[in-house]
Amino acid sequence: MTEIISLIKNKDPEQREFHQAVEEVVESVKPVLERNPEYRRQAVLERITEPERVIMFRVPWLDDDAQVHVNRGFRVEMNSAIGPYKGGLRFHPSVNLGIIKFLAFEQVFKNSLTTLAMGGGKGGSDFNPKGKSDGEVMRFCQSFMAELSRHIGPNTDVPAGDIGVGAREIGFLFGMYKKLRNEFTGVLTGKSLDWGGSLIRPEATGYGTVYFAAEMLATREETLEGKTCLVSGSGNVAQYLTEKVIDLGGKVVTLSDSSGYVFDEEGIDRDKLTYVQQLKNIRRGRIAEYVENYPNAVYTPIDPERDYNPLWAHKADCAFPCATQNEINAKDGENLVNNGVSLISEGANMPSVPAAVDLFIDHGLLYAPGKAANAGGVAVSGLEMAQNSMRLSWPREEVDSRLKEIMKCIHNTCVDASESYGAKGNYVAGANIAGFVKVVNAMLDQGLV
Ligand code: NDP
Ligand code: 2IT
């Protein structure tokens, strides 16, 4: 099985994040392949690690001074064995093919766990929306969609948001798709409520990550009530995750962005969260401003000289990384373990480096990998697609209760899969095995495609 790792490394030596994501899955599914020699004969690992299709394209756009800029656009259509490609778009200067491939690969297993019929894909661009005017963002989105529209469709590939892509960008992208194709269809999820969006979609990733945490705590007859929580990020996922933690009686003491983090020992309550939402979603400001309004809180800027993130070194019960991949390094992992954190539920995709993951598992923490814990976002995207097909919309309570049910089901699926392969309590093994088996069986049913 080490051959597959050498193979993908030799093919694409620079795609580090993709190698990391594949290595984790391959390690987890070793016992599955040993039990099912047919999987080896059918070269399932070789097939599942090769995208069905990769689209890379030029995105030219004009800034407000009529200067021409050129960015690179991506869509990786990874696997369609169980449904149309589904997954978000990320606009961030760090985006490259390796990052989009890792995200698309993770998405395949995540979507498989949701119980809904969705294959896996991911896309995006190295465009940096920070500091751009609405007009610049709109022109970029229009140019991006001018090409992407040729490759997507409500039964083919259905993108959504991710880092740097929220309601504003989805609106601009949808408008251009509709203009080019002359059809009003559920080709994107995360749409606004008035034109085909689903209630609870904005909240779903954050809420779902907390519902998953509550399920894990329930196995130890605990709840979130009174628990101190560390949260990173301050975007879509972090905001609604904070709201749900508050709802369930927990206390969130940190939020961050790529410049630094705030520590508010008194806890971020509803009013403070509303302030953060205004700051981040409307004024598009920096989290540093939080302490101007709440002077008892402390802001610590990122120090590139430091080899750990002090956010993860506070005493707490639970940690919810909601920013980006590999934001928890080995030292951060040690700090979390040493400071009493007993639960980690990942809102972000692959936020913990492998050494940190090993540490969490070895110390018996309740540790939920992103592909299980944050699957609520794409699950409600699946519910948005269902509502769009029926041309109706479900009430808030209905979507929320379906989300809760799906998160419970993912939790139990992970527990069962880990137990049946002798890895009880290991949610990484459980998520990878359960996600993998369903997709691979579908691929085999459909012949050599
Ligand atoms: P947003 O763009 O709304 O927010 C991203 C947040 O993370 C911002 O606070 C941002 O800070 C911070 N961040 C981004 N990149 C970095 C970086 N390189 N270093 C430090 N901080 C960083 O994105 P989302 O909240 O939607 O996404 C957050 C995470 O959740 C991502 O990993 C995403 O893949 C994952 N996710 C999102 C889902 C969704 O439905 N939106 C679903 C499932 C997972 P700054 O503003 O300074 O860039
Ligand atoms: O990582 C993810 O699951 C997302 N960014 C959401 C994908 C989606 O299609 O809703």
PDB file of N, CA and C in Angstrom, residues 285-330:
ATOM      1  N   GLY A 285     -13.729  43.923   8.330  1.00  0.00           N
ATOM      2  CA  GLY A 285     -12.574  44.402   9.102  1.00  0.00           C
ATOM      3  C   GLY A 285     -11.751  43.267   9.675  1.00  0.00           C
ATOM      4  N   ARG A 286     -10.809  43.615  10.553  1.00  0.00           N
ATOM      5  CA  ARG A 286      -9.904  42.625  11.149  1.00  0.00           C
ATOM      6  C   ARG A 286     -10.322  42.328  12.595  1.00  0.00           C
ATOM      7  N   ILE A 287     -10.044  41.131  13.071  1.00  0.00           N
ATOM      8  CA  ILE A 287     -10.466  40.727  14.419  1.00  0.00           C
ATOM      9  C   ILE A 287      -9.767  41.570  15.491  1.00  0.00           C
ATOM     10  N   ALA A 288      -8.629  42.179  15.150  1.00  0.00           N
ATOM     11  CA  ALA A 288      -7.908  43.047  16.098  1.00  0.00           C
ATOM     12  C   ALA A 288      -8.820  44.140  16.655  1.00  0.00           C
ATOM     13  N   GLU A 289      -9.802  44.565  15.843  1.00  0.00           N
ATOM     14  CA  GLU A 289     -10.684  45.658  16.275  1.00  0.00           C
ATOM     15  C   GLU A 289     -11.559  45.281  17.469  1.00  0.00           C
ATOM     16  N   TYR A 290     -11.723  43.979  17.705  1.00  0.00           N
ATOM     17  CA  TYR A 290     -12.579  43.480  18.797  1.00  0.00           C
ATOM     18  C   TYR A 290     -12.213  44.130  20.129  1.00  0.00           C
ATOM     19  N   VAL A 291     -10.909  44.257  20.376  1.00  0.00           N
ATOM     20  CA  VAL A 291     -10.483  44.763  21.697  1.00  0.00           C
ATOM     21  C   VAL A 291     -10.743  46.266  21.864  1.00  0.00           C
ATOM     22  N   GLU A 292     -10.969  46.965  20.749  1.00  0.00           N
ATOM     23  CA  GLU A 292     -11.337  48.390  20.879  1.00  0.00           C
ATOM     24  C   GLU A 292     -12.725  48.487  21.510  1.00  0.00           C
ATOM     25  N   ASN A 293     -13.587  47.531  21.169  1.00  0.00           N
ATOM     26  CA  ASN A 293     -14.953  47.517  21.706  1.00  0.00           C
ATOM     27  C   ASN A 293     -15.048  46.809  23.049  1.00  0.00           C
ATOM     28  N   TYR A 294     -14.216  45.805  23.227  1.00  0.00           N
ATOM     29  CA  TYR A 294     -14.244  44.997  24.468  1.00  0.00           C
ATOM     30  C   TYR A 294     -12.846  44.997  25.080  1.00  0.00           C
ATOM     31  N   PRO A 295     -12.520  46.080  25.807  1.00  0.00           N
ATOM     32  CA  PRO A 295     -11.126  46.274  26.255  1.00  0.00           C
ATOM     33  C   PRO A 295     -10.637  45.229  27.253  1.00  0.00           C
ATOM     34  N   ASN A 296     -11.543  44.423  27.843  1.00  0.00           N
ATOM     35  CA  ASN A 296     -11.063  43.368  28.743  1.00  0.00           C
ATOM     36  C   ASN A 296     -10.448  42.196  27.979  1.00  0.00           C
ATOM     37  N   ALA A 297     -10.714  42.149  26.679  1.00  0.00           N
ATOM     38  CA  ALA A 297     -10.136  41.074  25.868  1.00  0.00           C
ATOM     39  C   ALA A 297      -8.716  41.449  25.440  1.00  0.00           C
ATOM     40  N   VAL A 298      -7.949  40.429  25.081  1.00  0.00           N
ATOM     41  CA  VAL A 298      -6.542  40.666  24.698  1.00  0.00           C
ATOM     42  C   VAL A 298      -6.343  40.222  23.248  1.00  0.00           C
ATOM     43  N   TYR A 299      -5.676  41.063  22.449  1.00  0.00           N
ATOM     44  CA  TYR A 299      -5.366  40.701  21.064  1.00  0.00           C
ATOM     45  C   TYR A 299      -3.881  40.359  20.954  1.00  0.00           C
ATOM     46  N   THR A 300      -3.589  39.239  20.317  1.00  0.00           N
ATOM     47  CA  THR A 300      -2.188  38.850  20.088  1.00  0.00           C
ATOM     48  C   THR A 300      -1.960  38.681  18.600  1.00  0.00           C
ATOM     49  N   PRO A 301      -1.110  39.528  18.012  1.00  0.00           N
ATOM     50  CA  PRO A 301      -0.855  39.367  16.571  1.00  0.00           C
ATOM     51  C   PRO A 301      -0.021  38.124  16.294  1.00  0.00           C
ATOM     52  N   ILE A 302      -0.116  37.605  15.078  1.00  0.00           N
ATOM     53  CA  ILE A 302       0.714  36.459  14.668  1.00  0.00           C
ATOM     54  C   ILE A 302       2.180  36.870  14.756  1.00  0.00           C
ATOM     55  N   ASP A 303       2.995  36.021  15.352  1.00  0.00           N
ATOM     56  CA  ASP A 303       4.425  36.278  15.419  1.00  0.00           C
ATOM     57  C   ASP A 303       5.116  35.177  14.602  1.00  0.00           C
ATOM     58  N   PRO A 304       5.631  35.545  13.427  1.00  0.00           N
ATOM     59  CA  PRO A 304       6.191  34.512  12.547  1.00  0.00           C
ATOM     60  C   PRO A 304       7.414  33.812  13.154  1.00  0.00           C
ATOM     61  N   GLU A 305       8.007  34.423  14.194  1.00  0.00           N
ATOM     62  CA  GLU A 305       9.176  33.813  14.858  1.00  0.00           C
ATOM     63  C   GLU A 305       8.775  32.663  15.781  1.00  0.00           C
ATOM     64  N   ARG A 306       7.484  32.670  16.210  1.00  0.00           N
ATOM     65  CA  ARG A 306       7.045  31.679  17.198  1.00  0.00           C
ATOM     66  C   ARG A 306       6.665  30.377  16.497  1.00  0.00           C
ATOM     67  N   ASP A 307       7.072  29.232  17.080  1.00  0.00           N
ATOM     68  CA  ASP A 307       6.807  27.959  16.398  1.00  0.00           C
ATOM     69  C   ASP A 307       5.514  27.292  16.890  1.00  0.00           C
ATOM     70  N   TYR A 308       4.652  28.073  17.562  1.00  0.00           N
ATOM     71  CA  TYR A 308       3.338  27.537  17.943  1.00  0.00           C
ATOM     72  C   TYR A 308       2.356  28.697  17.948  1.00  0.00           C
ATOM     73  N   ASN A 309       1.054  28.354  17.975  1.00  0.00           N
ATOM     74  CA  ASN A 309       0.033  29.403  18.002  1.00  0.00           C
ATOM     75  C   ASN A 309      -0.520  29.497  19.424  1.00  0.00           C
ATOM     76  N   PRO A 310      -0.296  30.632  20.111  1.00  0.00           N
ATOM     77  CA  PRO A 310      -0.708  30.733  21.521  1.00  0.00           C
ATOM     78  C   PRO A 310      -2.216  30.559  21.722  1.00  0.00           C
ATOM     79  N   LEU A 311      -2.985  30.711  20.656  1.00  0.00           N
ATOM     80  CA  LEU A 311      -4.438  30.479  20.783  1.00  0.00           C
ATOM     81  C   LEU A 311      -4.694  29.092  21.362  1.00  0.00           C
ATOM     82  N   TRP A 312      -3.907  28.097  20.912  1.00  0.00           N
ATOM     83  CA  TRP A 312      -4.129  26.702  21.332  1.00  0.00           C
ATOM     84  C   TRP A 312      -3.443  26.386  22.655  1.00  0.00           C
ATOM     85  N   ALA A 313      -2.853  27.400  23.317  1.00  0.00           N
ATOM     86  CA  ALA A 313      -2.134  27.137  24.567  1.00  0.00           C
ATOM     87  C   ALA A 313      -2.918  27.623  25.791  1.00  0.00           C
ATOM     88  N   HIS A 314      -4.176  28.011  25.588  1.00  0.00           N
ATOM     89  CA  HIS A 314      -5.005  28.401  26.736  1.00  0.00           C
ATOM     90  C   HIS A 314      -5.642  27.176  27.370  1.00  0.00           C
ATOM     91  N   LYS A 315      -5.897  27.263  28.641  1.00  0.00           N
ATOM     92  CA  LYS A 315      -6.603  26.179  29.337  1.00  0.00           C
ATOM     93  C   LYS A 315      -8.033  26.124  28.827  1.00  0.00           C
ATOM     94  N   ALA A 316      -8.493  24.937  28.449  1.00  0.00           N
ATOM     95  CA  ALA A 316      -9.864  24.825  27.929  1.00  0.00           C
ATOM     96  C   ALA A 316     -10.296  23.367  27.956  1.00  0.00           C
ATOM     97  N   ASP A 317     -11.584  23.154  27.643  1.00  0.00           N
ATOM     98  CA  ASP A 317     -12.115  21.782  27.583  1.00  0.00           C
ATOM     99  C   ASP A 317     -12.218  21.288  26.147  1.00  0.00           C
ATOM    100  N   CYS A 318     -12.560  22.208  25.234  1.00  0.00           N
ATOM    101  CA  CYS A 318     -12.822  21.805  23.849  1.00  0.00           C
ATOM    102  C   CYS A 318     -12.112  22.755  22.881  1.00  0.00           C
ATOM    103  N   ALA A 319     -11.768  22.236  21.705  1.00  0.00           N
ATOM    104  CA  ALA A 319     -11.155  23.080  20.671  1.00  0.00           C
ATOM    105  C   ALA A 319     -11.850  22.848  19.340  1.00  0.00           C
ATOM    106  N   PHE A 320     -12.117  23.950  18.642  1.00  0.00           N
ATOM    107  CA  PHE A 320     -12.811  23.886  17.355  1.00  0.00           C
ATOM    108  C   PHE A 320     -12.019  24.686  16.315  1.00  0.00           C
ATOM    109  N   PRO A 321     -11.050  24.081  15.636  1.00  0.00           N
ATOM    110  CA  PRO A 321     -10.329  24.817  14.589  1.00  0.00           C
ATOM    111  C   PRO A 321     -11.246  25.080  13.399  1.00  0.00           C
ATOM    112  N   CYS A 322     -11.404  26.346  13.031  1.00  0.00           N
ATOM    113  CA  CYS A 322     -12.339  26.719  11.957  1.00  0.00           C
ATOM    114  C   CYS A 322     -11.691  27.687  10.977  1.00  0.00           C
ATOM    115  N   ALA A 323     -10.369  27.627  10.788  1.00  0.00           N
ATOM    116  CA  ALA A 323      -9.720  28.546   9.848  1.00  0.00           C
ATOM    117  C   ALA A 323      -9.243  27.804   8.599  1.00  0.00           C
ATOM    118  N   THR A 324      -8.167  27.011   8.713  1.00  0.00           N
ATOM    119  CA  THR A 324      -7.585  26.481   7.474  1.00  0.00           C
ATOM    120  C   THR A 324      -6.761  25.214   7.724  1.00  0.00           C
ATOM    121  N   GLN A 325      -6.231  24.624   6.654  1.00  0.00           N
ATOM    122  CA  GLN A 325      -5.485  23.359   6.783  1.00  0.00           C
ATOM    123  C   GLN A 325      -4.169  23.579   7.538  1.00  0.00           C
ATOM    124  N   ASN A 326      -3.812  22.557   8.313  1.00  0.00           N
ATOM    125  CA  ASN A 326      -2.540  22.513   9.050  1.00  0.00           C
ATOM    126  C   ASN A 326      -2.319  23.707   9.977  1.00  0.00           C
ATOM    127  N   GLU A 327      -3.407  24.257  10.500  1.00  0.00           N
ATOM    128  CA  GLU A 327      -3.260  25.383  11.439  1.00  0.00           C
ATOM    129  C   GLU A 327      -2.856  24.892  12.835  1.00  0.00           C
ATOM    130  N   ILE A 328      -3.023  23.594  13.134  1.00  0.00           N
ATOM    131  CA  ILE A 328      -2.580  23.042  14.418  1.00  0.00           C
ATOM    132  C   ILE A 328      -1.338  22.196  14.142  1.00  0.00           C
ATOM    133  N   ASN A 329      -0.154  22.706  14.532  1.00  0.00           N
ATOM    134  CA  ASN A 329       1.060  21.925  14.292  1.00  0.00           C
ATOM    135  C   ASN A 329       1.316  20.988  15.480  1.00  0.00           C
ATOM    136  N   ALA A 330       2.431  20.256  15.438  1.00  0.00           N
ATOM    137  CA  ALA A 330       2.674  19.249  16.479  1.00  0.00           C
ATOM    138  C   ALA A 330       2.761  19.905  17.861  1.00  0.00           C
TER     139      ALA A 330
END
